[in-house]
Amino acid sequence: MVGEMSCIFCQIVAGKVPGEILYQDEKVIAFRDINPQSPTHLIIIPKKHIPSLAHLSEAESSLIGDMVTVANQLARREGISESGYRLVINCGKQGGQLVPHLHMHLLGGRKLSDTLG
Ligand code: AMP
Ligand code: ZN
């Protein structure tokens, strides 16, 4: 509980920290990244606090499909469906995850790097 109360993304879900929320339903919420790496840079998360992909149980795995569905809808809304985009989930320290609440990045609006790091 302590971890969740100090989680920045849980605070956005709870409306305690402002976010430019673009979509929400009972399971998923999406908002604009505060430090965008591309013209479109959105964050899609489960409302439930799951610390990372490595903590996702088999029973919860359909959430990833829900997040992809939302990402595809938002890509259309942002006008980058045709030009192309990238969905990224960083997991853990070496995977580059900074916020310990499972999230998917939707990046697009420019030609992205050919390398994945
Ligand atoms: P990651 O490195 O995969 O953990 O990415 C975390 C992302 O969350 C970064 O792109 C941050 O810019 C973004 N971020 C952190 N705090 C906020 C916030 N309050 N509102 C929106 N995006 C945020
Ligand atoms: Zn959280």
XYZ file of C-alpha atoms and ligand atoms in Angstrom:
141
model
C 0.000 0.000 0.000
C 2.840 2.382 0.878
C 4.355 1.824 -2.574
C 1.054 2.548 -4.276
C 0.437 5.722 -2.316
C 3.776 7.126 -3.390
C 3.378 5.926 -6.999
C 3.145 8.887 -9.376
C 0.987 6.971 -11.879
C -1.420 5.782 -9.141
C -1.700 9.418 -8.119
C -2.653 10.360 -11.699
C -5.265 7.545 -11.665
C -6.628 8.933 -8.368
C -6.711 12.494 -9.756
C -4.246 13.653 -7.083
C -1.595 14.625 -9.624
C -2.655 16.404 -12.808
C -2.201 14.634 -16.107
C -3.420 15.309 -19.644
C -5.743 12.317 -19.667
C -6.724 11.265 -23.178
C -8.604 8.070 -22.464
C -9.916 6.027 -19.571
C -12.157 3.069 -18.894
C -12.527 0.789 -15.884
C -9.152 -0.890 -16.440
C -6.894 1.399 -18.466
C -5.944 5.074 -18.513
C -3.785 7.010 -21.003
C -2.149 10.406 -20.698
C 0.498 12.512 -22.399
C 4.106 11.971 -21.288
C 5.376 14.956 -19.307
C 8.773 14.800 -21.061
C 7.942 13.792 -24.638
C 10.616 12.023 -26.723
C 8.637 12.436 -29.962
C 5.771 14.671 -31.215
C 3.308 12.054 -29.996
C 4.402 10.436 -26.745
C 1.615 8.906 -24.699
C 1.662 6.642 -21.645
C -0.889 3.847 -21.363
C -1.234 2.091 -17.996
C -3.461 -0.351 -16.158
C -5.316 1.439 -13.339
C -4.256 -1.390 -11.058
C -0.810 -0.930 -9.523
C 1.367 -3.625 -11.096
C 5.026 -2.692 -10.528
C 6.379 -4.000 -13.843
C 5.880 -6.464 -16.669
C 7.799 -8.969 -14.536
C 5.040 -8.722 -11.891
C 2.180 -9.324 -14.332
C 0.370 -12.562 -13.471
C -1.007 -14.878 -16.115
C -4.539 -13.925 -15.004
C -3.736 -10.249 -15.613
C -2.013 -10.726 -18.968
C -5.104 -9.764 -21.014
C -4.494 -6.212 -19.730
C -1.656 -5.960 -22.237
C -4.134 -6.575 -25.061
C -6.442 -3.934 -23.582
C -3.523 -1.475 -23.482
C -2.576 -2.221 -27.106
C -6.201 -1.684 -28.188
C -6.212 1.724 -26.470
C -2.816 2.584 -27.979
C -4.059 1.750 -31.492
C -7.166 3.915 -30.992
C -5.070 6.818 -29.718
C -2.595 6.445 -32.600
C -5.525 6.899 -34.977
C -6.741 9.910 -32.993
C -3.241 11.445 -33.053
C -3.090 10.927 -36.833
C -0.042 8.640 -36.785
C -1.725 5.368 -37.625
C -0.589 5.517 -41.257
C 2.853 7.050 -40.728
C 3.690 4.517 -38.040
C 4.470 4.346 -34.354
C 6.208 2.292 -31.702
C 4.892 0.700 -28.515
C 7.498 0.164 -25.810
C 7.333 -1.409 -22.355
C 10.506 -0.956 -20.312
C 10.939 -3.525 -17.546
C 13.316 -3.198 -14.624
C 16.594 -1.357 -14.161
C 18.461 -2.625 -17.196
C 15.289 -2.336 -19.282
C 15.243 1.398 -18.567
C 12.121 1.468 -16.376
C 12.062 4.551 -14.136
C 8.444 4.620 -12.941
C 7.589 1.399 -11.056
C 4.018 1.072 -12.364
C 3.568 -1.006 -15.520
C 3.201 1.305 -18.537
C 3.392 1.292 -22.301
C 4.881 4.156 -24.306
C 3.236 5.151 -27.590
C 5.807 7.030 -29.653
C 5.349 8.549 -33.080
C 5.102 11.663 -35.206
C 8.717 11.455 -36.394
C 11.046 8.804 -37.799
C 12.163 6.806 -34.779
C 15.624 5.341 -34.315
C 16.357 2.127 -36.214
C 18.074 0.742 -33.139
C 16.343 -0.427 -30.002
C 19.162 0.352 -27.608
P 10.051 4.623 -18.055
O 11.493 5.066 -18.219
O 9.668 3.571 -19.044
O 9.763 4.239 -16.628
O 9.178 5.868 -18.435
C 8.552 6.698 -17.503
C 7.931 7.833 -18.281
O 6.995 8.474 -17.449
C 8.944 8.890 -18.746
O 8.856 9.038 -20.165
C 8.495 10.142 -18.011
O 8.661 11.327 -18.776
C 7.023 9.860 -17.733
N 6.475 10.549 -16.585
C 6.997 10.626 -15.338
N 6.206 11.339 -14.524
C 5.127 11.717 -15.287
C 3.955 12.476 -15.034
N 3.689 13.008 -13.836
N 3.074 12.674 -16.051
C 3.317 12.147 -17.274
N 4.404 11.412 -17.563
C 5.307 11.207 -16.598
Zn 1.082 2.713 -9.231
